[in-house]
Coordinates of C-alpha atoms in Angstrom, one line a residue:
M1 CA 0.0 0.0 0.0
I2 CA 1.3 3.5 -0.9
R3 CA 1.0 6.1 1.8
F4 CA 1.0 9.9 1.4
G5 CA 2.0 12.3 4.0
V6 CA 2.9 15.9 5.0
H7 CA 6.2 16.7 6.6
S8 CA 5.3 19.8 8.5
G9 CA 8.3 20.6 10.6
Q10 CA 7.7 23.0 13.6
Q11 CA 8.9 26.4 12.5
Y12 CA 5.8 28.1 13.8
T13 CA 5.3 31.0 16.2
R14 CA 1.9 29.7 17.3
F15 CA 0.7 26.2 18.2
D16 CA -2.7 26.8 16.5
D17 CA -1.0 27.4 13.2
C18 CA 0.7 24.0 13.3
L19 CA -2.5 22.4 14.6
A20 CA -4.4 23.8 11.6
L21 CA -2.0 22.1 9.2
W22 CA -2.3 18.7 11.0
T23 CA -6.1 19.0 11.2
R24 CA -6.3 19.8 7.5
A25 CA -4.0 16.9 6.6
E26 CA -6.3 14.5 8.4
E27 CA -9.4 16.0 6.7
L28 CA -7.8 15.7 3.2
G29 CA -7.2 12.0 3.8
Y30 CA -3.4 12.0 4.2
D31 CA -2.0 8.9 5.8
W32 CA 0.9 10.5 7.7
V33 CA 2.0 13.8 9.1
S34 CA 5.3 14.5 10.8
L35 CA 7.6 16.9 12.6
F36 CA 11.4 17.1 12.5
D37 CA 13.4 17.5 15.8
H38 CA 15.6 20.5 15.3
Q39 CA 16.4 23.0 18.0
R40 CA 17.5 25.9 15.8
P41 CA 17.0 25.1 12.1
P42 CA 19.5 27.0 9.9
L43 CA 16.8 27.9 7.4
G44 CA 15.1 30.0 10.0
G45 CA 18.2 32.0 10.8
P46 CA 19.8 32.6 14.2
D47 CA 16.5 33.9 15.8
G48 CA 13.9 32.0 13.8
P49 CA 11.0 30.3 15.5
C50 CA 11.0 26.5 16.3
L51 CA 8.8 24.8 18.8
D52 CA 10.1 21.8 20.7
G53 CA 9.6 18.6 18.7
P54 CA 8.5 15.9 21.2
T55 CA 6.3 18.3 23.2
L56 CA 4.6 19.5 20.1
L57 CA 4.1 16.0 18.7
A58 CA 2.4 14.9 21.9
A59 CA 0.0 17.9 21.7
L60 CA -0.8 17.3 18.0
A61 CA -1.2 13.5 18.4
A62 CA -3.7 14.1 21.2
R63 CA -5.8 16.3 18.8
T64 CA -5.9 13.9 15.8
R65 CA -7.6 10.6 15.6
R66 CA -6.6 8.6 12.5
I67 CA -3.4 9.9 10.9
R68 CA 0.0 8.3 11.6
C69 CA 2.1 10.7 13.7
G70 CA 5.8 10.8 12.7
M71 CA 9.0 12.2 14.2
L72 CA 11.3 12.6 11.2
V73 CA 13.9 12.5 12.6
S74 CA 15.3 13.0 16.1
A75 CA 19.1 13.5 16.2
V76 CA 21.0 11.2 18.6
T77 CA 22.9 14.2 19.8
W78 CA 19.9 15.7 21.6
R79 CA 19.1 12.9 24.1
H80 CA 20.4 9.7 25.6
P81 CA 18.6 6.9 23.7
A82 CA 16.9 5.6 26.9
L83 CA 15.3 9.0 27.2
A84 CA 14.4 9.0 23.5
A85 CA 12.9 5.5 23.9
S86 CA 10.8 6.7 26.9
I87 CA 9.6 9.7 25.0
A88 CA 8.6 7.5 22.0
A89 CA 6.7 5.0 24.2
T90 CA 4.8 7.9 25.8
L91 CA 4.0 9.4 22.4
D92 CA 2.7 6.0 21.2
H93 CA 0.3 6.0 24.2
V94 CA -0.8 9.6 23.6
S95 CA -1.5 8.9 19.9
G96 CA -3.3 5.6 20.6
G97 CA -0.6 3.6 18.8
R98 CA -0.1 5.8 15.8
L99 CA 3.5 6.8 16.3
E100 CA 6.4 6.2 13.8
F101 CA 9.6 7.4 15.5
G102 CA 12.6 8.5 13.4
V103 CA 16.2 8.8 14.4
G104 CA 19.3 10.0 12.6
A105 CA 22.9 10.9 13.2
G106 CA 22.1 14.7 13.2
G107 CA 23.2 17.5 10.9
A108 CA 23.4 21.2 10.7
D109 CA 21.7 23.0 13.5
L110 CA 22.4 26.4 15.1
G111 CA 21.5 25.0 18.5
Y112 CA 24.8 23.4 18.9
D113 CA 26.6 26.7 19.1
Q114 CA 23.9 28.7 20.7
Y115 CA 23.1 26.2 23.5
G116 CA 26.6 24.7 23.8
I117 CA 25.4 21.2 23.0
P118 CA 28.3 18.9 21.8
F119 CA 28.3 18.1 18.1
P120 CA 30.7 15.1 17.7
P121 CA 32.4 14.3 14.4
A122 CA 30.3 12.4 11.8
E123 CA 32.0 9.0 12.5
E124 CA 31.2 9.3 16.2
R125 CA 27.6 10.3 15.6
L126 CA 27.1 7.3 13.3
D127 CA 28.5 5.0 16.0
M128 CA 26.0 6.6 18.5
L129 CA 23.1 6.1 16.0
D130 CA 23.8 2.4 15.7
E131 CA 24.0 1.9 19.5
A132 CA 20.9 4.1 20.0
C133 CA 18.8 2.0 17.7
E134 CA 19.8 -1.2 19.5
I135 CA 19.0 0.4 22.9
M136 CA 15.6 1.8 21.9
R137 CA 14.4 -1.4 20.4
G138 CA 15.6 -3.4 23.4
L139 CA 13.8 -1.1 25.8
W140 CA 10.6 -1.2 23.8
T141 CA 10.6 -5.1 23.7
H142 CA 12.5 -6.5 26.7
E143 CA 11.8 -6.4 30.4
R144 CA 15.4 -5.6 31.2
V145 CA 18.2 -4.3 29.1
D146 CA 22.0 -4.4 29.7
H147 CA 24.2 -2.6 27.3
V148 CA 27.9 -1.8 27.4
G149 CA 29.0 0.1 24.3
K150 CA 31.4 2.8 23.3
H151 CA 29.0 5.6 24.0
Y152 CA 26.2 4.2 26.3
R153 CA 25.9 1.9 29.3
L154 CA 22.7 0.5 30.6
V155 CA 22.4 -1.9 33.6
G156 CA 19.2 -3.7 34.2
A157 CA 17.4 -0.9 32.4
C158 CA 13.6 -1.1 32.4
L159 CA 11.0 0.9 30.4
E160 CA 7.3 0.7 31.4
P161 CA 4.8 1.0 30.0
K162 CA 5.9 -0.4 26.7
P163 CA 4.6 1.1 23.4
L164 CA 1.1 0.2 22.5
Q165 CA 2.2 -1.1 19.1
D166 CA 3.7 -4.6 19.2
R167 CA 6.5 -3.3 17.0
L168 CA 6.8 0.5 17.1
P169 CA 8.1 1.5 13.6
L170 CA 11.6 2.8 13.8
V171 CA 12.4 5.2 11.0
I172 CA 16.1 5.9 10.1
G173 CA 16.7 8.9 8.0
G174 CA 19.7 9.5 5.8
G175 CA 21.4 8.1 2.7
G176 CA 25.1 7.7 3.6
E177 CA 26.3 4.7 1.8
K178 CA 29.2 3.7 4.0
R179 CA 27.5 3.8 7.4
T180 CA 23.9 5.0 7.5
L181 CA 22.6 2.4 5.1
R182 CA 24.3 -0.3 7.0
T183 CA 22.5 0.9 10.2
V184 CA 19.3 1.0 8.2
A185 CA 19.8 -2.7 7.2
R186 CA 20.4 -3.7 10.8
H187 CA 17.6 -1.7 12.6
A188 CA 15.1 0.1 10.4
D189 CA 11.5 -0.6 9.8
V190 CA 11.3 2.4 7.5
W191 CA 14.1 4.1 5.5
N192 CA 13.6 7.8 4.7
T193 CA 15.6 10.0 2.5
L194 CA 15.3 13.4 0.8
V195 CA 14.5 13.1 -2.9
T196 CA 17.6 12.6 -5.2
D197 CA 17.9 12.0 -8.9
I198 CA 16.7 8.5 -9.9
D199 CA 20.2 7.1 -10.7
T200 CA 21.5 8.1 -7.3
Y201 CA 18.4 6.6 -5.6
R202 CA 18.8 3.4 -7.5
R203 CA 22.4 3.1 -6.4
K204 CA 21.5 3.7 -2.8
Q205 CA 18.9 1.0 -3.0
A206 CA 21.5 -1.4 -4.3
V207 CA 23.8 -0.6 -1.5
L208 CA 21.1 -1.2 1.0
R209 CA 20.2 -4.5 -0.5
G210 CA 23.9 -5.5 -0.3
Y211 CA 24.0 -4.7 3.4
C212 CA 20.8 -6.7 4.0
A213 CA 22.3 -9.7 2.2
E214 CA 25.4 -9.5 4.4
I215 CA 23.3 -9.9 7.6
G216 CA 20.6 -12.2 6.1
R217 CA 17.7 -9.8 6.2
N218 CA 15.0 -9.5 3.6
P219 CA 15.2 -5.9 2.3
D220 CA 11.4 -6.1 1.6
E221 CA 11.0 -5.8 5.4
I222 CA 12.2 -2.2 5.2
R223 CA 9.5 0.2 4.0
V224 CA 11.0 2.9 1.7
S225 CA 10.1 6.5 2.3
M226 CA 10.9 9.7 0.4
T227 CA 10.5 13.4 1.4
F228 CA 10.2 16.0 -1.3
R229 CA 8.8 19.4 -2.0
A230 CA 6.5 20.6 -4.9
V231 CA 4.6 23.6 -6.1
L232 CA 1.4 22.6 -7.9
A233 CA -1.2 24.5 -9.8
E234 CA -4.6 23.6 -11.3
D235 CA -3.4 24.4 -14.9
E236 CA -0.1 25.2 -16.7
A237 CA -1.0 28.8 -17.1
L238 CA -0.7 29.3 -13.3
V239 CA 2.5 27.3 -12.8
E240 CA 5.1 30.0 -13.3
E241 CA 3.3 32.5 -11.2
R242 CA 2.9 30.1 -8.3
K243 CA 6.6 29.0 -8.7
R244 CA 7.8 32.6 -8.4
E245 CA 5.6 33.3 -5.4
R246 CA 6.8 30.3 -3.5
L247 CA 10.5 30.6 -4.3
A248 CA 10.5 34.3 -3.4
L249 CA 9.9 33.2 0.2
L250 CA 13.2 31.3 0.3
P251 CA 16.5 33.0 1.1
A252 CA 19.1 33.1 -1.7
G253 CA 21.0 29.8 -2.0
S254 CA 18.5 27.9 0.2
S255 CA 19.2 24.2 0.6
D256 CA 15.4 23.6 0.2
L257 CA 15.8 24.3 -3.6
S258 CA 17.3 20.8 -4.1
E259 CA 14.2 19.2 -2.5
Y260 CA 11.7 20.5 -5.1
L261 CA 10.8 17.6 -7.3
A262 CA 8.0 19.3 -9.3
F263 CA 6.8 22.8 -10.3
G264 CA 3.7 22.1 -12.3
T265 CA 0.3 20.5 -12.6
A266 CA -0.9 17.4 -10.7
R267 CA -0.2 15.3 -13.8
Q268 CA 3.4 16.6 -14.1
C269 CA 3.9 15.8 -10.4
V270 CA 2.6 12.2 -10.9
E271 CA 5.0 11.8 -13.9
A272 CA 7.9 13.0 -11.7
L273 CA 7.0 10.5 -8.9
L274 CA 6.2 7.5 -10.9
P275 CA 9.8 6.3 -11.4
Y276 CA 10.2 6.2 -7.6
V277 CA 6.9 4.2 -7.3
R278 CA 8.4 1.7 -9.7
L279 CA 11.6 1.5 -7.6
G280 CA 9.5 0.5 -4.6
V281 CA 9.0 3.8 -2.7
R282 CA 5.8 3.4 -0.7
D283 CA 5.8 6.6 1.4
F284 CA 5.7 10.0 -0.3
L285 CA 6.0 12.9 2.2
L286 CA 5.3 16.4 0.9
G287 CA 7.4 18.9 2.8
L288 CA 5.5 22.1 3.8
R289 CA 7.0 25.0 5.7
P290 CA 5.2 28.1 6.9
P291 CA 3.6 30.0 5.3
V292 CA 1.9 26.8 4.2
D293 CA 1.1 26.3 0.5
W294 CA -2.5 25.2 1.0
E295 CA -3.1 24.9 -2.7
T296 CA -0.3 22.4 -3.3
M297 CA -1.4 20.5 -0.2
R298 CA -5.0 20.2 -1.6
I299 CA -4.0 19.3 -5.2
F300 CA -1.6 16.7 -4.0
A301 CA -4.2 15.0 -1.8
E302 CA -7.1 15.2 -4.3
Q303 CA -5.3 14.5 -7.6
V304 CA -1.7 13.3 -7.2
A305 CA -2.3 10.7 -4.5
P306 CA -5.2 8.9 -6.1
A307 CA -3.5 8.9 -9.5
L308 CA -0.3 7.3 -8.0
R309 CA -2.3 4.7 -6.2
S310 CA -4.0 3.8 -9.4
A311 CA -0.6 3.7 -11.3
A312 CA 0.8 1.4 -8.6
D313 CA -2.0 -1.0 -9.4
E314 CA -0.9 -2.9 -12.5
S315 CA -4.5 -3.5 -13.5
G316 CA -5.0 0.0 -14.8
P317 CA -3.5 3.2 -16.1
V318 CA -3.5 6.6 -14.4
P319 CA -7.2 7.7 -14.7
W320 CA -6.9 11.3 -16.1
N321 CA -9.8 12.9 -18.0
E322 CA -9.3 15.2 -21.0
G323 CA -8.9 18.2 -18.7
G324 CA -6.0 16.7 -16.9
Q325 CA -8.0 15.9 -13.7
V326 CA -7.9 12.6 -12.0
L327 CA -11.2 10.6 -12.3
D328 CA -13.1 8.8 -9.6
Q329 CA -11.6 10.9 -6.8
P330 CA -12.5 9.5 -3.4
D331 CA -14.2 11.8 -0.9
P332 CA -11.4 12.6 1.6
A333 CA -14.1 12.9 4.3
D334 CA -15.0 9.3 3.7
R335 CA -11.5 8.3 4.7
V336 CA -11.6 10.3 7.8
R337 CA -15.0 8.8 8.8
R338 CA -13.6 5.3 8.2

């Protein structure tokens, strides 16, 4: 089953603004909505807004009912993995068993300098990530955990209550081919990356399959997830205008530019995503930052998502009509009611 989600982040000045996005995502029939777990995201500048990740996720999970609630992803530099495991278990209870908890080795964040938080070299952080995954899974599934590693030590460690889900999905974010993908093969239920060109993505998949073969794991056990951005319009005449409006909101040289997969109509977005569907990607997460592009959010849910679901079904083609609209659109409210 293909899932479609919104990656909202938390660069908001008011809780109600983020809640409005999550509520709308559920109304539109999205399957997933997620935060990141930065402290001071570089894109917002040295004094930009950023609400706390786990606290915000708990509040949003308590105010939604159906949608999967994701953390994408929490850096191992912020918390001891036992504390992260406890936070995740609590979030799973708050959400009624809808959490998908992501971890990563961490990247650029102004919080390290501003708050004096240590930021070890990449090799050390990757070691920490591998240990953290083992510790979190152990605490979620075993009565007691002993662990003596290079970075962490647990003695008779207990975590109660356990998560509601029998296996809380552990998402690992990143595409590093030497270390991160090896950790994905060992520990991940879901592998998430930012969008890349198709040849690069195909190579990373091959590397991951190789690591799975080394440890005897079936790579099909790992759900493949991709985060991207897009600017969509109802017809081609509006595309350039909408593109200019959205890109004007980004600072010069923004790293977000590389994450935009499509500037176009719903049909063009489907054509851009189809090669990834054929490579086995099953979670497509639309990145949205404030000010939220509500039009793209709506078009993606109402036209792109059903067309891609149809295309993934080998029994039929993408159901476009002559005007470029997808046919037989499901009522998003029906999905919420179900």
